Short mmCIF file of C-alpha atoms and ligand atoms in Angstrom, two decimals:
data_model
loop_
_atom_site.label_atom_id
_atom_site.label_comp_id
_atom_site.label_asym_id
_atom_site.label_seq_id
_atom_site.Cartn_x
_atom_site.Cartn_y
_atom_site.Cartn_z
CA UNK A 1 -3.33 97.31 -8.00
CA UNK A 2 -2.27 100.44 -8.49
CA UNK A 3 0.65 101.43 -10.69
CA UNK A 4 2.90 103.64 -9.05
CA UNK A 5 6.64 104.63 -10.50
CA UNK A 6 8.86 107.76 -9.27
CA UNK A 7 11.79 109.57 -10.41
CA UNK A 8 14.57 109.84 -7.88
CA UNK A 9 16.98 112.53 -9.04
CA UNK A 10 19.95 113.82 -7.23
CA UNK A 11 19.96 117.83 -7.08
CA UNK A 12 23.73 118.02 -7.60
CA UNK A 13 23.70 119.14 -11.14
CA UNK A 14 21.42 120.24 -14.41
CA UNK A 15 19.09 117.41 -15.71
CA UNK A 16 20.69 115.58 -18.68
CA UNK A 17 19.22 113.60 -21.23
CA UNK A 18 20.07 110.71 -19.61
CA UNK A 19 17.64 111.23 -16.18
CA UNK A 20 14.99 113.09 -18.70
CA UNK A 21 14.96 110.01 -20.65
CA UNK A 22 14.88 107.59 -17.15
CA UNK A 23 11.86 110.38 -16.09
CA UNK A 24 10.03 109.85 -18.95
CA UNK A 25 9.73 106.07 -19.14
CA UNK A 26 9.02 106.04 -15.63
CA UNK A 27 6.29 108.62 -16.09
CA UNK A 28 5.56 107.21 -19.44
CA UNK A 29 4.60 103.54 -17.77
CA UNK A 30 2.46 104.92 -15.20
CA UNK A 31 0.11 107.07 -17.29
CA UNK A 32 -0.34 104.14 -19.88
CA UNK A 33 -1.16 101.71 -16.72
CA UNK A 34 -3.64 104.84 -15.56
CA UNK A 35 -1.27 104.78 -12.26
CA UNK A 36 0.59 107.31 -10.46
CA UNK A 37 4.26 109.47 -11.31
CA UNK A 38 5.58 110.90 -8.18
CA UNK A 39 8.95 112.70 -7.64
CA UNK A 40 11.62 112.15 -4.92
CA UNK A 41 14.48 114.72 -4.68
CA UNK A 42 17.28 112.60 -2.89
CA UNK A 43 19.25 115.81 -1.79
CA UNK A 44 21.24 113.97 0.66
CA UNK A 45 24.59 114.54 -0.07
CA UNK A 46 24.48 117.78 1.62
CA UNK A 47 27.38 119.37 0.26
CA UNK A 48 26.84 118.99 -3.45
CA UNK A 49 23.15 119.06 -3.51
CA UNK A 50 21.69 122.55 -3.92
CA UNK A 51 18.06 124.36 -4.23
CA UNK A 52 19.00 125.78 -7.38
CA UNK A 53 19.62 122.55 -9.27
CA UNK A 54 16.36 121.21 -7.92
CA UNK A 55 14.33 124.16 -9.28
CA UNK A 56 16.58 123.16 -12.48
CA UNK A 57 15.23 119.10 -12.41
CA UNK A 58 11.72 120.52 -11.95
CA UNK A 59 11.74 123.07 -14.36
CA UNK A 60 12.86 120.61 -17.05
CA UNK A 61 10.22 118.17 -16.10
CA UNK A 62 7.55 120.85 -16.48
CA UNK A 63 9.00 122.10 -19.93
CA UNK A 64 9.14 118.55 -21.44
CA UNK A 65 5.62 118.15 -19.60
CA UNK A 66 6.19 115.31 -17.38
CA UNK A 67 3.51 116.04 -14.75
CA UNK A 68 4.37 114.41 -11.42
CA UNK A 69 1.26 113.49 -8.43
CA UNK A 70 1.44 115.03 -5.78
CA UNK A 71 4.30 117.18 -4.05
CA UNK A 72 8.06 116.55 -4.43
CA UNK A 73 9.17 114.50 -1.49
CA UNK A 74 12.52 115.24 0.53
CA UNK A 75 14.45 112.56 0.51
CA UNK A 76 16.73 114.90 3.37
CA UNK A 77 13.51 115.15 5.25
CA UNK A 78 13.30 111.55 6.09
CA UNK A 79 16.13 110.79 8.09
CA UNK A 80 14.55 109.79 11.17
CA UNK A 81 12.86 107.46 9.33
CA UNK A 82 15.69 105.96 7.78
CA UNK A 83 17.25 106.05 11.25
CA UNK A 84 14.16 103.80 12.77
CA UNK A 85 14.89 101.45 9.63
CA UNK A 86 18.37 100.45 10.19
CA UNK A 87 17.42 100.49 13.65
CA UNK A 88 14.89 97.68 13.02
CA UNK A 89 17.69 96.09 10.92
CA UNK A 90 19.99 96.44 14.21
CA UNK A 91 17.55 95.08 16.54
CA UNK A 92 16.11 91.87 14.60
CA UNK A 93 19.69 90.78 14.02
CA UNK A 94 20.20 92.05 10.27
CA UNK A 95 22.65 94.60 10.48
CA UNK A 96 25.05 95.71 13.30
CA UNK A 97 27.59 98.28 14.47
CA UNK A 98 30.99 98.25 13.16
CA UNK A 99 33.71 99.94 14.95
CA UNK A 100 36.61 99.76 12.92
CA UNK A 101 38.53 102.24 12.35
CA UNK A 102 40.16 103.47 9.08
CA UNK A 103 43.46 102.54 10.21
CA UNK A 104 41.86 98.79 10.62
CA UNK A 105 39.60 98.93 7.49
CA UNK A 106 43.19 99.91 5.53
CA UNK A 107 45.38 97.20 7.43
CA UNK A 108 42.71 94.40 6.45
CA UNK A 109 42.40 95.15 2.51
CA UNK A 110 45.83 95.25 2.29
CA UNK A 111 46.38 91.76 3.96
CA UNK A 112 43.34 90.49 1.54
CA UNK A 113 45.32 92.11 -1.49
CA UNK A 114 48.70 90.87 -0.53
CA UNK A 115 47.04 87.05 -0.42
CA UNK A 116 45.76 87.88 -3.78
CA UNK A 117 41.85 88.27 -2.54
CA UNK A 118 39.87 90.53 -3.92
CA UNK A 119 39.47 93.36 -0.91
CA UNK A 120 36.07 93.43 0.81
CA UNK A 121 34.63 93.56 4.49
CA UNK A 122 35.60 90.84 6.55
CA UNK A 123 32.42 91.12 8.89
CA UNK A 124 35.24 91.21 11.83
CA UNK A 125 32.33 93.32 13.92
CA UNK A 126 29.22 90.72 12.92
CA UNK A 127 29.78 89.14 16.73
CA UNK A 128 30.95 92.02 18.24
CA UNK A 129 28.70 92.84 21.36
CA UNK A 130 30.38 95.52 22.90
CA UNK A 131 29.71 99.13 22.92
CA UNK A 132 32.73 100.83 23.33
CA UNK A 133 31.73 104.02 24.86
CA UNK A 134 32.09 107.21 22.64
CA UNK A 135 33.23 105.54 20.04
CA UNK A 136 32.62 106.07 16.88
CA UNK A 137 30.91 103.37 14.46
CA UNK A 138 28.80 102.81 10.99
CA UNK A 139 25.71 100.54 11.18
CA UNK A 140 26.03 97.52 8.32
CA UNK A 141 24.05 95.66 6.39
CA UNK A 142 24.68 91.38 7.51
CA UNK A 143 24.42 90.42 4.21
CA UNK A 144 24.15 86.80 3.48
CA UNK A 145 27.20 84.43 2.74
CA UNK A 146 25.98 82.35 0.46
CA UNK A 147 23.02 81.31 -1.92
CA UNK A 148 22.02 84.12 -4.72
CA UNK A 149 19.76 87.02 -5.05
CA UNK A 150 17.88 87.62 -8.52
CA UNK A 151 17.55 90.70 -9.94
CA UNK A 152 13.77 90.02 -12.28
CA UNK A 153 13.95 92.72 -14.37
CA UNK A 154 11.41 94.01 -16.69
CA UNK A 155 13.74 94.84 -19.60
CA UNK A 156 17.26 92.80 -18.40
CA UNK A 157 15.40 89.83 -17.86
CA UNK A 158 16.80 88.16 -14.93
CA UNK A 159 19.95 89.33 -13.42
CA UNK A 160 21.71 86.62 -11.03
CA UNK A 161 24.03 87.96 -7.93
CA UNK A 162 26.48 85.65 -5.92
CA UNK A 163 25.93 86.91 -2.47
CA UNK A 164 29.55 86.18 -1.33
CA UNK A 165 30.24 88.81 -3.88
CA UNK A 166 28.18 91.62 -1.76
CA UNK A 167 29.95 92.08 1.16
CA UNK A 168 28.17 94.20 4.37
CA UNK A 169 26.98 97.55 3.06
CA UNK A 170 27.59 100.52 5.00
CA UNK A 171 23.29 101.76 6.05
CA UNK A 172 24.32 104.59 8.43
CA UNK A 173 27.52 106.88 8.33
CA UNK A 174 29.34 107.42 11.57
CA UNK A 175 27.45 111.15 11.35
CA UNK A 176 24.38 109.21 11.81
CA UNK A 177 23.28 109.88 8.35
CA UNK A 178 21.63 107.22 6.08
CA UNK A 179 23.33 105.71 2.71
CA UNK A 180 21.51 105.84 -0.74
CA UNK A 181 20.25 102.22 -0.81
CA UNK A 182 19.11 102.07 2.69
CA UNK A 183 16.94 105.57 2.15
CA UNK A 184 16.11 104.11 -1.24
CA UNK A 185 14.40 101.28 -0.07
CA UNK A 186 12.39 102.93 2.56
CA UNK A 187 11.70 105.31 1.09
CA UNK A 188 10.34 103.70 -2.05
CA UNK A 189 8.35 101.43 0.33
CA UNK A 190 6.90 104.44 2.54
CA UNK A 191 5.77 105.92 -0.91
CA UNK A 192 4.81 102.93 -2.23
CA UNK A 193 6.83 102.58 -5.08
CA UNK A 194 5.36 99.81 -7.56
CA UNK A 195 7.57 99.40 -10.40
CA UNK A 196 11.45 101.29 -10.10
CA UNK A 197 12.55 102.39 -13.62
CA UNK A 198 16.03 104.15 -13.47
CA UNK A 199 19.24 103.32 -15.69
CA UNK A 200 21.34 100.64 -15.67
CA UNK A 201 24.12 101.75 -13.60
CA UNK A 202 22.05 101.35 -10.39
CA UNK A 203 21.78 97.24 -11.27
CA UNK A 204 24.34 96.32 -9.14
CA UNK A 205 22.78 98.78 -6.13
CA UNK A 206 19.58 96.59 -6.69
CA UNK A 207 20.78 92.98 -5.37
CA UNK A 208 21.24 94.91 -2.09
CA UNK A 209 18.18 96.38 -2.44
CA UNK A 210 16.43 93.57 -2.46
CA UNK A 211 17.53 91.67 0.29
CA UNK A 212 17.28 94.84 2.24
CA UNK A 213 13.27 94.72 1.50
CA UNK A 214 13.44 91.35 2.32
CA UNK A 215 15.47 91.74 6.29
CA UNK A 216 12.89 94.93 6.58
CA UNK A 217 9.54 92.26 5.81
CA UNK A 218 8.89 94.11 2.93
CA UNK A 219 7.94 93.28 -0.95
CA UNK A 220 10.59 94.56 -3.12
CA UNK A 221 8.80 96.97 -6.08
CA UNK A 222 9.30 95.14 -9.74
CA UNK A 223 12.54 97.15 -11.30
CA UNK A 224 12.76 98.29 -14.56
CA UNK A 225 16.66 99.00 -15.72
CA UNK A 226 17.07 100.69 -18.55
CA UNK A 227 20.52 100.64 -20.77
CA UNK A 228 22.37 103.94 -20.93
CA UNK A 229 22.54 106.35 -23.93
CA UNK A 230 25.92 106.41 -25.39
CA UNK A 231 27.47 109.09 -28.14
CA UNK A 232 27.45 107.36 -31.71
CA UNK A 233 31.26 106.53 -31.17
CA UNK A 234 30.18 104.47 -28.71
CA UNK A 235 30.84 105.51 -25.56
CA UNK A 236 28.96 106.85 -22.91
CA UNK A 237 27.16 109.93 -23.80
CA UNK A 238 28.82 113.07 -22.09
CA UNK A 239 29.66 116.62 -22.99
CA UNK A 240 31.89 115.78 -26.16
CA UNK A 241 29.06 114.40 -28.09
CA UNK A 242 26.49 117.21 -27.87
CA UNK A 243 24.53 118.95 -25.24
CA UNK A 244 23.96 116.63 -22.63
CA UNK A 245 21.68 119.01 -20.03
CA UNK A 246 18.08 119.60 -20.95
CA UNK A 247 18.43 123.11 -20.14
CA UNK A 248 20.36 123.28 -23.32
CA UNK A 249 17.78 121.98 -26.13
CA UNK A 250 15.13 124.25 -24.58
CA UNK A 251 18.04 127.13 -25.13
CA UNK A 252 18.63 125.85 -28.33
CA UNK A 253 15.22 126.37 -29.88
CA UNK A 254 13.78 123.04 -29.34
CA UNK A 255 10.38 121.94 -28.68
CA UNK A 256 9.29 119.55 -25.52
CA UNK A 257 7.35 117.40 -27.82
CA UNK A 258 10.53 117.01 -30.20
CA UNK A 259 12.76 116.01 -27.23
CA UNK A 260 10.14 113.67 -25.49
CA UNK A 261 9.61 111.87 -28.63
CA UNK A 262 13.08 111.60 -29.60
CA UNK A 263 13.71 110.28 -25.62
CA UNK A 264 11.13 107.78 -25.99
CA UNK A 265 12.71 106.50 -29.24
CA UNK A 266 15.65 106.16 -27.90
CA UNK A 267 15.35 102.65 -25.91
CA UNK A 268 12.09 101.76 -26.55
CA UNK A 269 10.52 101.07 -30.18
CA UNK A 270 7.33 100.01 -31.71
CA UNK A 271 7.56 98.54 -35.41
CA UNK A 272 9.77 101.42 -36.96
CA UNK A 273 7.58 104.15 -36.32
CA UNK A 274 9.60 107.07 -35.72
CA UNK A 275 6.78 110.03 -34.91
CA UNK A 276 4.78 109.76 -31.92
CA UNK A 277 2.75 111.91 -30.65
CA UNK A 278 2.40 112.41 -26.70
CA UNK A 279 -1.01 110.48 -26.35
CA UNK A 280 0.41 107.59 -29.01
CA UNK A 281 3.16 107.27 -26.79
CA UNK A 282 0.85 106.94 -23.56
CA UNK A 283 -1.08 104.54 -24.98
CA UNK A 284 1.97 102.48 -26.60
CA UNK A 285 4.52 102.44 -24.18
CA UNK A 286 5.70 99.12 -22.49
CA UNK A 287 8.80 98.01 -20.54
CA UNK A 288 8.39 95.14 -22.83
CA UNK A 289 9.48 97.13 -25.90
CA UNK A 290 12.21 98.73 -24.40
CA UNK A 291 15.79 97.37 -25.48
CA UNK A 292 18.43 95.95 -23.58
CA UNK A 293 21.59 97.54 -24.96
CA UNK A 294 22.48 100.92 -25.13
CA UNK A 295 20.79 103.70 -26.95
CA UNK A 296 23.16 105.57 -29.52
CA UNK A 297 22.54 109.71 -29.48
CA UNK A 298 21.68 110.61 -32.98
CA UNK A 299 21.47 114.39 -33.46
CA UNK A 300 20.42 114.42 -37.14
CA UNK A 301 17.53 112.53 -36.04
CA UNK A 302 16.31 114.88 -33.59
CA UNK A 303 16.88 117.75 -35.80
CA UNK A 304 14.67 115.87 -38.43
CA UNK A 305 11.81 115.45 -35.61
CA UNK A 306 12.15 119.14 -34.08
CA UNK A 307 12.09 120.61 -37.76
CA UNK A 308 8.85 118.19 -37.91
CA UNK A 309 7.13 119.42 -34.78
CA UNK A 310 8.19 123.09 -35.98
CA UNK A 311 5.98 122.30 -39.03
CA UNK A 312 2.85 120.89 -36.92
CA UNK A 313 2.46 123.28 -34.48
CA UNK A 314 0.41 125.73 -34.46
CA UNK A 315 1.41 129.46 -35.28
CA UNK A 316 -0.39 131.13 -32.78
CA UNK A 317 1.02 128.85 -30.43
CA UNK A 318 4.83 129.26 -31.74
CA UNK A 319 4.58 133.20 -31.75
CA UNK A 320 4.37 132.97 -28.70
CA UNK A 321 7.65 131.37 -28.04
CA UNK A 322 9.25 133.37 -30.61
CA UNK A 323 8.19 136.58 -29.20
CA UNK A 324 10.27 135.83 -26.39
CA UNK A 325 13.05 134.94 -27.97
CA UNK A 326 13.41 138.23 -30.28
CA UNK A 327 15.42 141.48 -29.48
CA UNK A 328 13.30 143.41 -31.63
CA UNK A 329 9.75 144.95 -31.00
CA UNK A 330 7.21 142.50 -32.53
CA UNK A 331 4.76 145.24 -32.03
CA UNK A 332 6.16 147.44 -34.86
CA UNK A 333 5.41 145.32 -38.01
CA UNK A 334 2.82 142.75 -39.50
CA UNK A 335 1.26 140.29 -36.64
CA UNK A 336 4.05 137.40 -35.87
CA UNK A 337 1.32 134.73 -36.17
CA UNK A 338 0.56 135.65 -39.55
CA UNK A 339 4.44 135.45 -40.36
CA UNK A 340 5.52 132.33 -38.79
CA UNK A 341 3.59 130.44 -41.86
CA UNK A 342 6.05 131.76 -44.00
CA UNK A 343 8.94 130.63 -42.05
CA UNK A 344 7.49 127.00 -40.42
CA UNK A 345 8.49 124.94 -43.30
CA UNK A 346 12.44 126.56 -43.73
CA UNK A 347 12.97 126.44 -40.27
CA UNK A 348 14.38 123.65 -37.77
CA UNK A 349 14.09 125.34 -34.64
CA UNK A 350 12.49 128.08 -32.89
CA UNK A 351 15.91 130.24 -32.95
CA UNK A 352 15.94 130.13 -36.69
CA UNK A 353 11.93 131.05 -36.77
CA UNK A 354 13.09 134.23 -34.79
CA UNK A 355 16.29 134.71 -37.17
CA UNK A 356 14.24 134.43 -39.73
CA UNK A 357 11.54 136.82 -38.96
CA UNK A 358 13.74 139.30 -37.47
CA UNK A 359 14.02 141.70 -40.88
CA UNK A 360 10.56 142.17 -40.75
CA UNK A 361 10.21 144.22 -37.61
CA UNK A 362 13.41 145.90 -38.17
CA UNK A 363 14.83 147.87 -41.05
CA UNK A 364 18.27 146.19 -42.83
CA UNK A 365 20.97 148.30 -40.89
CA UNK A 366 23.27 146.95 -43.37
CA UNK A 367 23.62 145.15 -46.71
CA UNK A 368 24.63 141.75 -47.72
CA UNK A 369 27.97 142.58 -49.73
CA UNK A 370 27.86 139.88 -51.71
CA UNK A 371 24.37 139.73 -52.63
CA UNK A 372 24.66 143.27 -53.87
CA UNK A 373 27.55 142.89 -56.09
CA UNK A 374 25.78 139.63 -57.37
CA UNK A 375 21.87 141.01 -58.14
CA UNK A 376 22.69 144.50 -58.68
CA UNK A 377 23.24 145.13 -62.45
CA UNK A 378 22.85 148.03 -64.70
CA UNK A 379 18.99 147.43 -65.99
CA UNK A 380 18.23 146.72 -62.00
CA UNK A 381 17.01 150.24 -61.30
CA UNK A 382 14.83 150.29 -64.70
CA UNK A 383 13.29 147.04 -63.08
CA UNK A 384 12.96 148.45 -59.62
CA UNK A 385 11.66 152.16 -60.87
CA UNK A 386 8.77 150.21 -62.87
CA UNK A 387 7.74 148.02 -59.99
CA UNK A 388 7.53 151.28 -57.05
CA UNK A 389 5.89 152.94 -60.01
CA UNK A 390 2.56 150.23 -60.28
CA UNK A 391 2.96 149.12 -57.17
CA UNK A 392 1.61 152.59 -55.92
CA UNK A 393 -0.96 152.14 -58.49
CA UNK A 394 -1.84 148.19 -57.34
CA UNK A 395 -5.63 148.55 -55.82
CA UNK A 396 -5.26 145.69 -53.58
CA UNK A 397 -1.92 144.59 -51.91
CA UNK A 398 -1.96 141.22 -51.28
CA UNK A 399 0.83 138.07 -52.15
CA UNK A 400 -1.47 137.40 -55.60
CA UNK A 401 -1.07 141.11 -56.92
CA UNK A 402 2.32 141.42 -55.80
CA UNK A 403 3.02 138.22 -57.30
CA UNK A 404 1.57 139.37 -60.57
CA UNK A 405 3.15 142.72 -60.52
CA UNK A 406 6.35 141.48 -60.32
CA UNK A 407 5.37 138.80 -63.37
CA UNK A 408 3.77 141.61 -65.04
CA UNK A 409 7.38 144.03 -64.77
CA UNK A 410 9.71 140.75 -65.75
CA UNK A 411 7.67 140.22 -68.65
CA UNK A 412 7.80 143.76 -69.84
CA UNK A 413 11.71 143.89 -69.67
CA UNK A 414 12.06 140.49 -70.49
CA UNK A 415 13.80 139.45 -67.28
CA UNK A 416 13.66 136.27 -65.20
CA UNK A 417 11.73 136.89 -61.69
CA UNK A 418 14.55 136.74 -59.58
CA UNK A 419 16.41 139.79 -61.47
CA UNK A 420 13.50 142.00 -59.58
CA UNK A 421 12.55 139.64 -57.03
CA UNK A 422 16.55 139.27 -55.22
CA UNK A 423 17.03 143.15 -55.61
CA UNK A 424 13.42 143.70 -53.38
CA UNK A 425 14.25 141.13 -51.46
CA UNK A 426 18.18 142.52 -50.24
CA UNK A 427 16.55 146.17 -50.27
CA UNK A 428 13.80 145.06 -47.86
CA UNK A 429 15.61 142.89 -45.90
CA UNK A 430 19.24 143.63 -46.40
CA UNK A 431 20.06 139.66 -47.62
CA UNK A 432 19.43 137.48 -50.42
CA UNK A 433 17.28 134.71 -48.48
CA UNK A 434 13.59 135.17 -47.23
CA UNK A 435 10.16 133.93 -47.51
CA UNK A 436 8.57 133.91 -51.15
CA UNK A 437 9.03 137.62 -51.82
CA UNK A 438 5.20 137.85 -52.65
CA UNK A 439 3.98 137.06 -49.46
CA UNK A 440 6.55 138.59 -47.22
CA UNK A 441 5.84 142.53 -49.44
CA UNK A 442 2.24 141.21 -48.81
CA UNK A 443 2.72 140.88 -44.83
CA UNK A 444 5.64 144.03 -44.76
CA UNK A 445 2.58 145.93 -46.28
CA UNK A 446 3.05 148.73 -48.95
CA UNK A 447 4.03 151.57 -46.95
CA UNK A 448 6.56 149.72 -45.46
CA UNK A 449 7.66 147.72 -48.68
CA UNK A 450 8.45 151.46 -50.48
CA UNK A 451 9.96 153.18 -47.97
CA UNK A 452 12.47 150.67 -47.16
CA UNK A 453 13.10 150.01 -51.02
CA UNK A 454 13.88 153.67 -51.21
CA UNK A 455 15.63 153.95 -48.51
CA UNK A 456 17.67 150.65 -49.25
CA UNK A 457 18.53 152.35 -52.92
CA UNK A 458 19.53 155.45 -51.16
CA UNK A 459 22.15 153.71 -49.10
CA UNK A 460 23.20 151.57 -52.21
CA UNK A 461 24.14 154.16 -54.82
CA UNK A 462 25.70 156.68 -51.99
CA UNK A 463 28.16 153.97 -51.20
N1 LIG B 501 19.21 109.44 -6.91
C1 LIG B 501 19.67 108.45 -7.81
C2 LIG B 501 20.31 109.12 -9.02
O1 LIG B 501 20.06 110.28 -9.26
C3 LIG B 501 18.58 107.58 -8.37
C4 LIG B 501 18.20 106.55 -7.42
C5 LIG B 501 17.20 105.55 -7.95
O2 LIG B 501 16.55 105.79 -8.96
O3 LIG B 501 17.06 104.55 -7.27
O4 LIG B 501 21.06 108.49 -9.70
#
């Protein structure tokens, strides 16, 4: 058999970590099993869903690299389908047309209420055979009265409902237009859904799932709930905890391989590895492994795995992302790639790679105050005149020869390295924190490296 899981998002918003995280074990369980990821956009609720947040979902699927089969299907575009469903329900006795009106609906819950019952459908139109012309009605669900339905799920274990607790679910709106868990379940069925993995707050939709499948003649898919991801006070995760869209990590500097492994740790674990790499985590993943209570956010841990991506990856392949994220011509300086080295191991996201290699493609407007008043003293220039001096003289300007130069100076005046080193390093960048300064004169290059130190000391002693 072939394995085939989906992701069913609703295009009424930005795609938060919660949905990335349901996407990815769903796609994540499918590629281990060699089976198929396919998408469903359940844009129903015509007033809230929009084309924008769709192109938002996919765009966030693509960046964390969660490659679907096939075209997106429409969940809007299958409502005569869902229409022929409930009709089937209709006709072979499993669901009917209910003409209450609001009025009625209101009158009833309030009797149950005042005789202390807990307010539900009454079935009052299960026997109902007339078709009062014009009027307007909802198709429902006959649900059975008694006996249970068992949820057996792949992480929760089983689940056990009390039918007399589900009472008949509304399958078609008086509009004509389909509910979620009727369109769920035929559509999962026309697509041939396998194995459903969403969150936990759609168990108590599945129950009524199930024994739709079941009135329709069909086999229910195997469904795979997985517990929500709640802040680290606690409760569920939301706004006040951190960024909750995906849109906002990517923003922030992140890197899809960061956030997909940090998603995948959070629910599922194997032994107390923490690093996984996108293939380990094809070929490890299991429902089996994935926990059954909620998932705390940890921030310090993804911070920890981004700043260890950041270190992996190749430079090349960062300065590209960085390029894009700097206001400053990378053309007019030393070649990013060879700079990012420099930077990979200080930094813990791409916006602090492109803060940090911002000074060398731009000129300090401005000096640290601070700095100044701290690494400026009165033998400072002697230093500084003696290093422009042989440094015009070095034959070959690399890191080593800078390095020694600056050795070779400090010895001569019998001064610590940083007493030359911090005044190069605010002159050529305008603040007191950089790469090693002998590899960042190395990459400014010489020209470069004296003109700004001249111009820096200009600025300085006119102040
Ligand atoms: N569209 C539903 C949601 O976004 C998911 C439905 C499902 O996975 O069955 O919550």
């Amino acid at each position: 058999m072939t394995i085939r899981t989906r992701f069913a998002p609703s295009p009424t918003g930005m795609l938060h970590i919660g949905g990335a995280r349901t996407a990815l074990f769903s796609w994540l369980y499918a590629r281990h099993l060699g089976g198929e990821f396919v998408l469903r956009i359940e844009d129903t609720d015509l007033e809230r869903s929009t084309d924008e947040a769709t192109q938002v979902i996919l765009d966030g699927l693509k960046w964390l690299g969660l490659d679907w089969d096939g075209e997106p299907v429409f969940q809007g575009l299958r409502k005569a389908e869902h229409v022929v469903a409930a009709e089937q329900l209709i006709e072979e006795g499993h669901a009917y047309r209910c003409y209450c009106s609001r009025e009625e609906l209101d009158a009833m819950r309030e009797e149950q209420r005042a005789n202390g019952e807990k307010p539900k459908y009454d079935g009052r139109c299960r026997h109902r055979s007339d078709r009062p012309e014009g009027a307007p009605f909802v198709v429902r669900f006959r649900s059975p009265d008694e006996g249970e339905t068992v949820v057996r799920d792949m992480v929760l274990g089983d689940v056990v409902f009390n039918n007399a607790e589900l009472d008949d679910l509304i399958i078609l709106r008086s509009d004509g237009s389909p509910t979620y868990n009727l369109a769920v379940v035929a559509d999962d069925a026309a697509m041939g859904i396998t194995h459903v993995v969403r969150g936990s707050d759609h168990l108590n939709n599945t129950p009524r799932q199930i024994q739709l499948y079941q009135a329709l003649g069909l086999t229910p898919p195997q469904f795979a709930h997985i517990p929500l991801i709640h802040g680290p006070d606690g409760a569920k995760m939301s706004k006040r905890h951190g960024a909750v869209a995906i849109t906002e990590y990517r923003e922030a500097g992140f890197l899809p391989d960061a956030v997909v492994n940090y998603l995948a740790r959070l629910g599922w674990s194997h032994g107390d590895d923490e690093v996984f790499s996108r293939q380990q985590l094809v070929e490890l993943f299991d429902l089996a492994q994935v926990g059954k209570t909620a998932s705390r956010f940890d921030q310090q841990k993804l911070d920890w795995l981004n700043a260890h991506y950041l270190r992996e990856s190749a430079p090349a392949e960062l300065a590209v992302q960085v390029a894009g994220l700097m206001d400053v011509d990378t053309a007019n300086g030393p070649d990013l790639e060879a700079v990012i080295p420099t930077l990979q191991e200080r930094s813990k996201n791409l916006l602090e790679l492109a803060a940090g290699a911002r000074f060398f493609y731009q000129r300090p407007q401005a000096f640290d105050e601070k700095a100044v008043n701290k690494n400026f003293k009165p033998e400072t220039d002697a230093l500084l005149d003696a290093f422009v001096q042989q440094a015009a003289a070095l034959d070959d300007w690399s890191a080593e020869t800078i390095h020694a130069l600056i050795a070779a100076v400090c010895e001569q005046f019998e001064a610590g390295m940083g007493k030359l080193a911090q005044p190069i390093r605010i002159l050529i960048s305008g603040g007191s924190v950089s790469p090693p300064i002998d590899a960042t004169l190395a990459l400014l290059g010489r020209a470069e490296t004296l003109e700004r130190m001249q111009q820096g000391r200009e600025k300085l002693s006119a102040r």
